[in-house]
GROMACS .gro file of C-alpha atoms in nm:
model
  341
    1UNK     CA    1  15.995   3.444 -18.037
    2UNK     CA    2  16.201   3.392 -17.728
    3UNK     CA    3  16.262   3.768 -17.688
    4UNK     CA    4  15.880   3.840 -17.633
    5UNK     CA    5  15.839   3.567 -17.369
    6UNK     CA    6  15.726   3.735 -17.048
    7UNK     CA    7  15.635   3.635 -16.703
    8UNK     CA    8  15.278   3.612 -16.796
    9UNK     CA    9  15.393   3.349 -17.023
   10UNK     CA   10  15.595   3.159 -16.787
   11UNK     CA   11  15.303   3.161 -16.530
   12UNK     CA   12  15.028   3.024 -16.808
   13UNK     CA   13  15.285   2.752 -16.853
   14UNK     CA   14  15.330   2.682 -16.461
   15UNK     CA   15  14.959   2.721 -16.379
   16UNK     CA   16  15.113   3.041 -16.122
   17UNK     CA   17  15.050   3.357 -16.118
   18UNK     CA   18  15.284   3.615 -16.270
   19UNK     CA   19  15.381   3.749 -15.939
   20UNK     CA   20  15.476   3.430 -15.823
   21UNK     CA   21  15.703   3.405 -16.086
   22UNK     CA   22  15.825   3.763 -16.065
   23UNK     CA   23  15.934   3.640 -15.687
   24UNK     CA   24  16.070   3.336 -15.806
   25UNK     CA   25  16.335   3.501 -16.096
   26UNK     CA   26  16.420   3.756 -15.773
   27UNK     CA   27  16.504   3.500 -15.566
   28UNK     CA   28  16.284   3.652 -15.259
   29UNK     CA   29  16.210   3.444 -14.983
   30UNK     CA   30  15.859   3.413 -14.942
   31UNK     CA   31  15.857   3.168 -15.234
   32UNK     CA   32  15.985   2.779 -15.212
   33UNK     CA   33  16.245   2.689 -15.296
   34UNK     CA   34  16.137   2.393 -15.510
   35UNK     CA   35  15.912   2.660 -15.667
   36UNK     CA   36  16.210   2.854 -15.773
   37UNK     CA   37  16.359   2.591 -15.915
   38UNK     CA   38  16.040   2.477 -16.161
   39UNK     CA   39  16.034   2.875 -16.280
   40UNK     CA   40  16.377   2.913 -16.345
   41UNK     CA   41  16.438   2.605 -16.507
   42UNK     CA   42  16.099   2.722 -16.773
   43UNK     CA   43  16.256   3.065 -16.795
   44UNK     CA   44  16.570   2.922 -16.945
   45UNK     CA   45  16.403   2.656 -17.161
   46UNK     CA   46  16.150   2.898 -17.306
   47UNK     CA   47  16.485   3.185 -17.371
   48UNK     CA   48  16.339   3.456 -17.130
   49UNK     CA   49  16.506   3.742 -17.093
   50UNK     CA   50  16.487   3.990 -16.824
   51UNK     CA   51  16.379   4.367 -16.920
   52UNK     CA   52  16.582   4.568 -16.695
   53UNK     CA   53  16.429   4.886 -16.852
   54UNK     CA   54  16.087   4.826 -16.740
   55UNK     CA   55  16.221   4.686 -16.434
   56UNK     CA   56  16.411   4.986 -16.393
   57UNK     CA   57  16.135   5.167 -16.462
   58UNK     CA   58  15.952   4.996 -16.183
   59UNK     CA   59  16.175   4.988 -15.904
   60UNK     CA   60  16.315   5.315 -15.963
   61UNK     CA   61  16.664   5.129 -15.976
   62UNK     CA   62  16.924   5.049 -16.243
   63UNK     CA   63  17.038   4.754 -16.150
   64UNK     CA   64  17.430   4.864 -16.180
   65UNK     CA   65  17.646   4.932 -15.878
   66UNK     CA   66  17.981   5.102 -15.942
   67UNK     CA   67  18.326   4.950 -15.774
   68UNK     CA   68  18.605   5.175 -15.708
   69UNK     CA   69  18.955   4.974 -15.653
   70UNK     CA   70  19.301   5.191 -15.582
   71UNK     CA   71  19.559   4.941 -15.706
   72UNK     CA   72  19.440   4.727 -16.025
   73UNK     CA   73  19.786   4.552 -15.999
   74UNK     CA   74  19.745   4.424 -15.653
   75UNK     CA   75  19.654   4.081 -15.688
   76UNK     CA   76  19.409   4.168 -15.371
   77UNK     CA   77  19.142   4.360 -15.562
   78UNK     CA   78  19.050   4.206 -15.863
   79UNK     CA   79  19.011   3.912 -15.629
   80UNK     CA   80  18.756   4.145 -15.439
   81UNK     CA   81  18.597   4.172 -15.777
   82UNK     CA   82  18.585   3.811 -15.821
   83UNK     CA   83  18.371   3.771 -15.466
   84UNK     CA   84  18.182   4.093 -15.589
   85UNK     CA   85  18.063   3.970 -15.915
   86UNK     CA   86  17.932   3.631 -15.791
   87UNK     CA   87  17.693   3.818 -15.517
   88UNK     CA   88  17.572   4.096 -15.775
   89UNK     CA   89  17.590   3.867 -16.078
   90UNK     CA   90  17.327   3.640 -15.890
   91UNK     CA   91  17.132   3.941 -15.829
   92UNK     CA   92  17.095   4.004 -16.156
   93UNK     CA   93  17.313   4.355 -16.085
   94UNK     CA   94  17.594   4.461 -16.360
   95UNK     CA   95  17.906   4.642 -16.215
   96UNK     CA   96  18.077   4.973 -16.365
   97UNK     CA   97  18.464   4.854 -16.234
   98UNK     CA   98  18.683   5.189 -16.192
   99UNK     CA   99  19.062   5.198 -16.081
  100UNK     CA  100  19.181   5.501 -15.914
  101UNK     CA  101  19.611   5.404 -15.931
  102UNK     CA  102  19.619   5.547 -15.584
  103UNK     CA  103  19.512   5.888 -15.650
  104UNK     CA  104  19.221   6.088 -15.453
  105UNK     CA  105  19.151   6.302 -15.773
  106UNK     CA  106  19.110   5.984 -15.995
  107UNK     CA  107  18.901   5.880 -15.732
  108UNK     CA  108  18.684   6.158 -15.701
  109UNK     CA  109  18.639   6.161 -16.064
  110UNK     CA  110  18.493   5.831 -16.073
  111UNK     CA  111  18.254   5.850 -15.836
  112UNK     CA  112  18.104   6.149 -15.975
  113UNK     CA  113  18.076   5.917 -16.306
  114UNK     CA  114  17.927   5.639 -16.198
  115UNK     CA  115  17.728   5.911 -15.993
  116UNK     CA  116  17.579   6.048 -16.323
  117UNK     CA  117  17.487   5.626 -16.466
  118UNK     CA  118  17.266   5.681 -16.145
  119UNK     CA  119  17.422   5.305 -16.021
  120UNK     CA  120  17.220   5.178 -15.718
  121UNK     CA  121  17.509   5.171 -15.487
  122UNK     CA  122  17.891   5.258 -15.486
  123UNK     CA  123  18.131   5.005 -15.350
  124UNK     CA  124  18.489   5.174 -15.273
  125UNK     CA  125  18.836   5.110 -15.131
  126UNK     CA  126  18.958   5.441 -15.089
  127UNK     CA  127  19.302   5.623 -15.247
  128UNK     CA  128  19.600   5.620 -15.022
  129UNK     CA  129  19.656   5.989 -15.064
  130UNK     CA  130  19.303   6.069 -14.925
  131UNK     CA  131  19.268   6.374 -14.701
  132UNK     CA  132  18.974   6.460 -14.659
  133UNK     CA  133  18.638   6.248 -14.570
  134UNK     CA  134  18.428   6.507 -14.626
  135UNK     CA  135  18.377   6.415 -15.008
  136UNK     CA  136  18.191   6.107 -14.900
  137UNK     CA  137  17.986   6.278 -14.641
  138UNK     CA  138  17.878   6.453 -14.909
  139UNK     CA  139  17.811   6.133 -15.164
  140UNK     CA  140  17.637   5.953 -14.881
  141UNK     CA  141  17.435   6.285 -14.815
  142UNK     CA  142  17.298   6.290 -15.221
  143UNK     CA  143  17.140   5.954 -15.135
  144UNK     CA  144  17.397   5.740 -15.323
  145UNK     CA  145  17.463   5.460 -15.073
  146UNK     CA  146  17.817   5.382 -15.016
  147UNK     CA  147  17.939   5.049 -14.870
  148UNK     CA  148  18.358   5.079 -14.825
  149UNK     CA  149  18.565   4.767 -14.834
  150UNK     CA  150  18.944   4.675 -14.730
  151UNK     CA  151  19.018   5.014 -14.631
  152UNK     CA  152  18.681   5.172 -14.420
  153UNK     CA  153  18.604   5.491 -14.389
  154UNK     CA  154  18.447   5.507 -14.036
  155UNK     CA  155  18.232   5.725 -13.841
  156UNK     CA  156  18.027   5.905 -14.165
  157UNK     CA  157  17.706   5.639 -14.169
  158UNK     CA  158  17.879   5.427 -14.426
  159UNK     CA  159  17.916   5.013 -14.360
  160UNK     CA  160  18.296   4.864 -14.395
  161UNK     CA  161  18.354   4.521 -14.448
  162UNK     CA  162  18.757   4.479 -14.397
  163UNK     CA  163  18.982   4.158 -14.244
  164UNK     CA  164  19.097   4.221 -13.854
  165UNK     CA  165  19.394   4.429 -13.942
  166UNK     CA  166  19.507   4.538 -13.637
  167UNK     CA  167  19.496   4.132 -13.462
  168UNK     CA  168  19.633   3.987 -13.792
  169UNK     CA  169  19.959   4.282 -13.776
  170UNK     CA  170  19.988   4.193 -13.398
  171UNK     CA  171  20.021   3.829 -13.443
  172UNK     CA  172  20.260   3.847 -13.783
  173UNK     CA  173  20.445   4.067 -13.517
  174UNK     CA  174  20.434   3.814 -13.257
  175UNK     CA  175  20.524   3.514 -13.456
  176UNK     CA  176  20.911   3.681 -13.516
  177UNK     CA  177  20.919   3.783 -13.116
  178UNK     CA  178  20.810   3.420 -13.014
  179UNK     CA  179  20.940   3.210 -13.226
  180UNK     CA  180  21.269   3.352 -13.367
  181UNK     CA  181  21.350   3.620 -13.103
  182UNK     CA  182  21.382   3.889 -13.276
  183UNK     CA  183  21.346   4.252 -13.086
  184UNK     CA  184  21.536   4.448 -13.328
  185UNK     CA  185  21.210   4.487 -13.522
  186UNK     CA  186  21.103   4.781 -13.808
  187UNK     CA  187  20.768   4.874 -13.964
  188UNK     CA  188  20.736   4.945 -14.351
  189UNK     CA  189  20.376   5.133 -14.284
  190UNK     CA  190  20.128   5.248 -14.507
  191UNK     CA  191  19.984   5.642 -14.483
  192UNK     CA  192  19.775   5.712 -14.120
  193UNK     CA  193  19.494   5.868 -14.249
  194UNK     CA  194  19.395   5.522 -14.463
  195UNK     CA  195  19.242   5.278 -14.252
  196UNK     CA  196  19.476   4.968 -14.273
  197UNK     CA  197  19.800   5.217 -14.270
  198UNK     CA  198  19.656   5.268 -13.911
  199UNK     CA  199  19.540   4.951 -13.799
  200UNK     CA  200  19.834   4.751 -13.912
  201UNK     CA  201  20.064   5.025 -13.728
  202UNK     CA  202  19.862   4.981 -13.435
  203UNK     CA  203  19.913   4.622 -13.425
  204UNK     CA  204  20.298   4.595 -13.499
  205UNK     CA  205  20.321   4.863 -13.201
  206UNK     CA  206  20.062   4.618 -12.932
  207UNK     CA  207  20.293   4.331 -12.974
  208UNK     CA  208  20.628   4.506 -12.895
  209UNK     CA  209  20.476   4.621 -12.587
  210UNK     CA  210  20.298   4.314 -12.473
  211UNK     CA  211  20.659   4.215 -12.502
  212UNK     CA  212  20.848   4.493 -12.341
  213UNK     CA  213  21.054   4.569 -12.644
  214UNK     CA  214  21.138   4.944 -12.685
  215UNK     CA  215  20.977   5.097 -12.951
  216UNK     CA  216  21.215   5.282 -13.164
  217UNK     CA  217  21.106   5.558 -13.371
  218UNK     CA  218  21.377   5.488 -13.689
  219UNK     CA  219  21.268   5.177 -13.754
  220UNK     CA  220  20.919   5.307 -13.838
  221UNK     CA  221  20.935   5.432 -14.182
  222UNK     CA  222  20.625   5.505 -14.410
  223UNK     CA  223  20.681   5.305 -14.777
  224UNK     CA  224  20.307   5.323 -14.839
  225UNK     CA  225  20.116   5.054 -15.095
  226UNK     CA  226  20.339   5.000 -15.344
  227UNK     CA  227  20.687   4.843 -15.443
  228UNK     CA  228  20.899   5.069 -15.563
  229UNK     CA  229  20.817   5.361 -15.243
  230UNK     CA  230  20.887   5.042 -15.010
  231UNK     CA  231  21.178   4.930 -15.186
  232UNK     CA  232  21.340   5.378 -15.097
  233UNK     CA  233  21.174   5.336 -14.747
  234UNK     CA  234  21.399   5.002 -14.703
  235UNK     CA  235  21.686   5.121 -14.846
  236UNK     CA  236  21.724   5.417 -14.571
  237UNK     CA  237  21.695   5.153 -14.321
  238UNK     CA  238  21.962   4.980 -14.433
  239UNK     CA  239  22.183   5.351 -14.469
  240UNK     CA  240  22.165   5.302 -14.058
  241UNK     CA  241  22.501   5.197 -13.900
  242UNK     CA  242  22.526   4.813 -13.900
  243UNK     CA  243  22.490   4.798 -13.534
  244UNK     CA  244  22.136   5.008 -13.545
  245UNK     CA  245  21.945   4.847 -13.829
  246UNK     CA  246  21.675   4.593 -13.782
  247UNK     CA  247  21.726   4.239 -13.763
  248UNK     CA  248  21.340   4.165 -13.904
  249UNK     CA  249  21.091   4.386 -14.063
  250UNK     CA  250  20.722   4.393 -14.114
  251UNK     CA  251  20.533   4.524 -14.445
  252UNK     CA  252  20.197   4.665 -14.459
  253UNK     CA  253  20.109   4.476 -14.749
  254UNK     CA  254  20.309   4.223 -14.971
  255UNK     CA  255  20.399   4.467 -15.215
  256UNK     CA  256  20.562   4.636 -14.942
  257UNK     CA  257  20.720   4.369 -14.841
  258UNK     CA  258  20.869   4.259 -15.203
  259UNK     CA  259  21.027   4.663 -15.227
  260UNK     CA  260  21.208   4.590 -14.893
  261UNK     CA  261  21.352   4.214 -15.034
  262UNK     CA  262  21.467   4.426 -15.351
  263UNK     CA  263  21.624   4.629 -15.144
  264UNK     CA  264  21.857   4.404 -14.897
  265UNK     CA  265  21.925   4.213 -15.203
  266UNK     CA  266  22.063   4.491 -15.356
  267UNK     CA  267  22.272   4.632 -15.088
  268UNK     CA  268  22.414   4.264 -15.087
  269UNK     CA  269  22.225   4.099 -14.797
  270UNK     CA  270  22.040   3.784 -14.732
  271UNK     CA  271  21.628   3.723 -14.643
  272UNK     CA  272  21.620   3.562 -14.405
  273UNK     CA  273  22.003   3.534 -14.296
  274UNK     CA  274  22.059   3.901 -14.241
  275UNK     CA  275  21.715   4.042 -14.236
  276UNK     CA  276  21.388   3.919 -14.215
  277UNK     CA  277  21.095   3.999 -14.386
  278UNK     CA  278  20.717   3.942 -14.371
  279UNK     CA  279  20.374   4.048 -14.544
  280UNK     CA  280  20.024   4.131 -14.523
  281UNK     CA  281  19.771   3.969 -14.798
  282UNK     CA  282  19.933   3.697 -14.956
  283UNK     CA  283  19.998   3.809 -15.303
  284UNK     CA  284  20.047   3.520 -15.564
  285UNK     CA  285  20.388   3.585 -15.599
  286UNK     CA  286  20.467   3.561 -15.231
  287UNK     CA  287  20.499   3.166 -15.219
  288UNK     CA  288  20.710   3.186 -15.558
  289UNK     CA  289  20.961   3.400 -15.389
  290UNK     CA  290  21.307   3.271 -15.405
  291UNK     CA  291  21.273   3.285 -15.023
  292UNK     CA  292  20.898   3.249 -15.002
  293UNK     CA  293  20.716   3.520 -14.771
  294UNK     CA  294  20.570   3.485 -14.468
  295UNK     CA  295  20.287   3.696 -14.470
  296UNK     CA  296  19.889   3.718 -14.380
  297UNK     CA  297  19.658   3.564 -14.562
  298UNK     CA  298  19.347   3.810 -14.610
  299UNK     CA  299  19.047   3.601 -14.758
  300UNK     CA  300  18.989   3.846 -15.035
  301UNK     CA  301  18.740   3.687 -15.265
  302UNK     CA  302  18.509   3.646 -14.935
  303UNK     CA  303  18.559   4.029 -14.828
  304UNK     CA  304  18.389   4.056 -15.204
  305UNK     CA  305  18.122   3.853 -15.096
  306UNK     CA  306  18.035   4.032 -14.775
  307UNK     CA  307  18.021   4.339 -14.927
  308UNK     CA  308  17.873   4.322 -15.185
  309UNK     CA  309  17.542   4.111 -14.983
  310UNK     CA  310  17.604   4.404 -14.754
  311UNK     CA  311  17.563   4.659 -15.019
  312UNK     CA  312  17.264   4.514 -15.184
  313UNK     CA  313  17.069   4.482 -14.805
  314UNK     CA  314  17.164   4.860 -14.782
  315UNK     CA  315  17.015   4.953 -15.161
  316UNK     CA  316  16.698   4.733 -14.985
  317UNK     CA  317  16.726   4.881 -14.653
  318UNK     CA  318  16.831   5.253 -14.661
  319UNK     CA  319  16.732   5.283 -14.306
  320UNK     CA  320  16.938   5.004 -14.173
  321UNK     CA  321  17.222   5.153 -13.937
  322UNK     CA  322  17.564   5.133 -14.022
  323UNK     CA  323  17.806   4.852 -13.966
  324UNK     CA  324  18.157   4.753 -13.969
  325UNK     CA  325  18.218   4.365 -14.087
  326UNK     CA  326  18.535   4.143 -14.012
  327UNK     CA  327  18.693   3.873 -14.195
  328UNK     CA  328  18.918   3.682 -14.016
  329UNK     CA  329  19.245   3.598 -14.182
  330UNK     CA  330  19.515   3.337 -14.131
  331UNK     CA  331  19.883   3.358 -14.123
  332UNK     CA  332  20.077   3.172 -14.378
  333UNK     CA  333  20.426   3.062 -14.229
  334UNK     CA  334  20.729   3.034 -14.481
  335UNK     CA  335  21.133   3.078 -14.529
  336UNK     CA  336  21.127   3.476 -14.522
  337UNK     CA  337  21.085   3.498 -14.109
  338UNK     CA  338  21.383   3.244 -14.053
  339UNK     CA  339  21.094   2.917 -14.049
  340UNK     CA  340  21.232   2.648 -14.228
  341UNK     CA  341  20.928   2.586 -14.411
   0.00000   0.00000   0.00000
């Protein structure tokens, strides 16, 4: 019966040896790759099926690694997922997929459960509301190893792999002083102590002063991740006399951005006419926009990829120092700046 087929049984069929095959189903280098393809193509014909319990059993893994998302509505993440699953699928890996809505103790809670299926590895974009780092100082201590993703946790011996935040808010930034003029400029940010909160901050703030334009405090107005926070954050922008509110604004993420378009639409004003308004990830719904959104493209599905290859070299390499991975992204130029297309 196909059940009982093992890799001795592969091997007598191949004329290899069982290690051989062993290397071949795990992909491992030291093994052709026209080799591979012979074994894996009599694996599937004669129905094996790997027994993760012995392997398990062998390796002293489990073969599961746990994901931790903050935002399952974000169109970002389960596109993270997406790039995840491919690496860890091929790997022959399952994931435990957790979503913490944003909230540290949710968080927290999770980890310490997927702590408990004793995964391999823990793959995490942290909670906005995060305060304290010393939680996963004390994760990474227990010998669970932690890779972060999107938003990195830096300086505790965990890898990151994010996009370049900082020179993707900077340009976005750029693109409304250069090409539209704009200096009357506001920042929907996201909370300091998460990583892209910071970064993207830090960027809108380089390119007003590479251009000498004053940086003015009450245009800088924390609406965090989400619509609806952006959408109050906005709307005390626009409470400003007319004469002292922003002529453009940039979001910290694209949900951001949609709360502030809610907003001027519903105090009666026009994107891009009155005030304009660009992005940061390129959400599906941002070219379906009745005014479609500028905004930057952050290659999510390939921020998946990275980390979860960097994940499974740390599971393999416990010893191997710490690093922080960047994605480049690109920015995607549409009607919400002022651009005619």
């Amino acid at each position: 019966m196909s059940s009982n087929i093992t890799l001795k049984h592969i091997a007598e069929e191949l004329g290899l040896s069982a290690m051989t095959v062993s290397r071949a189903l795990n992909d491992r280098s030291n093994v052709s790759k026209k080799t591979k393809k012979r074994v894996i193509e009599k694996a599937k014909s004669m129905g094996y099926t790997p027994n993760h319990v012995a392997k398990s059993l062998v390796s002293s893994k489990t073969y599961t690694i746990g994901v931790v998302i903050p935002q399952i509505t974000h169109s970002f993440f389960p596109e993270v997922v997406r790039g995840i699953d491919e690496v860890t699928n091929a790997s022959n890996y399952q994931l435990f997929l957790t979503n913490a809505n944003e909230e540290f103790s949710r968080e927290k809670e999770a980890i310490r459960t997927l702590q408990s299926k004793r995964v391999d590895g823990l793959l995490i974009s942290s909670s906005q509301d995060i305060k304290d780092y010393s939680f996963y100082e004390e994760i990474i201590n227990s010998g669970t190893v932690i890779v972060f993703f999107d938003r990195c946790i830096e300086n505790i011996g965990a890898s990151c792999v994010s996009v370049n935040d900082r020179a993707s808010s900077r340009q976005i930034t750029e693109h409304l002083i250069e090409v539209h003029g704009y200096t009357k400029i506001a920042h929907l940010s996201g909370p300091p102590e998460v990583s892209v909160g910071k970064k993207r901050k830090e960027g809108y703030l380089d390119a007003l002063r590479d251009h000498g334009i004053e940086i003015n405090d009450n245009w800088i107005t924390e609406g965090g991740f989400q619509e609806e926070s952006a959408q109050q954050a906005m709307q005390e922008l626009l409470e400003l006399p007319e004469n002292e509110r922003p002529e453009a604004v940039v979001a910290v993420n694209d949900p951001s951005a949609l709360g502030a378009i809610n907003a001027i639409k519903a105090s009666g004003l026009s994107v891009p006419e009155d005030i304009a308004v660009v992005g940061f990830t390129d959400d599906v719904r941002a070219p379906l926009l009745e005014v479609p959104l500028t905004t930057v493209h952050q290659p999510a599905y390939e921020v998946g990829k990275r980390a979860a290859r960097r994940l499974l070299r740390s599971i393999d390499n416990p010893d191997e120092p710490a690093e922080n991975i960047e994605v480049l992204t690109t920015l995607k130029i549409r009607q919400s700046c002022g651009c005619s297309s």
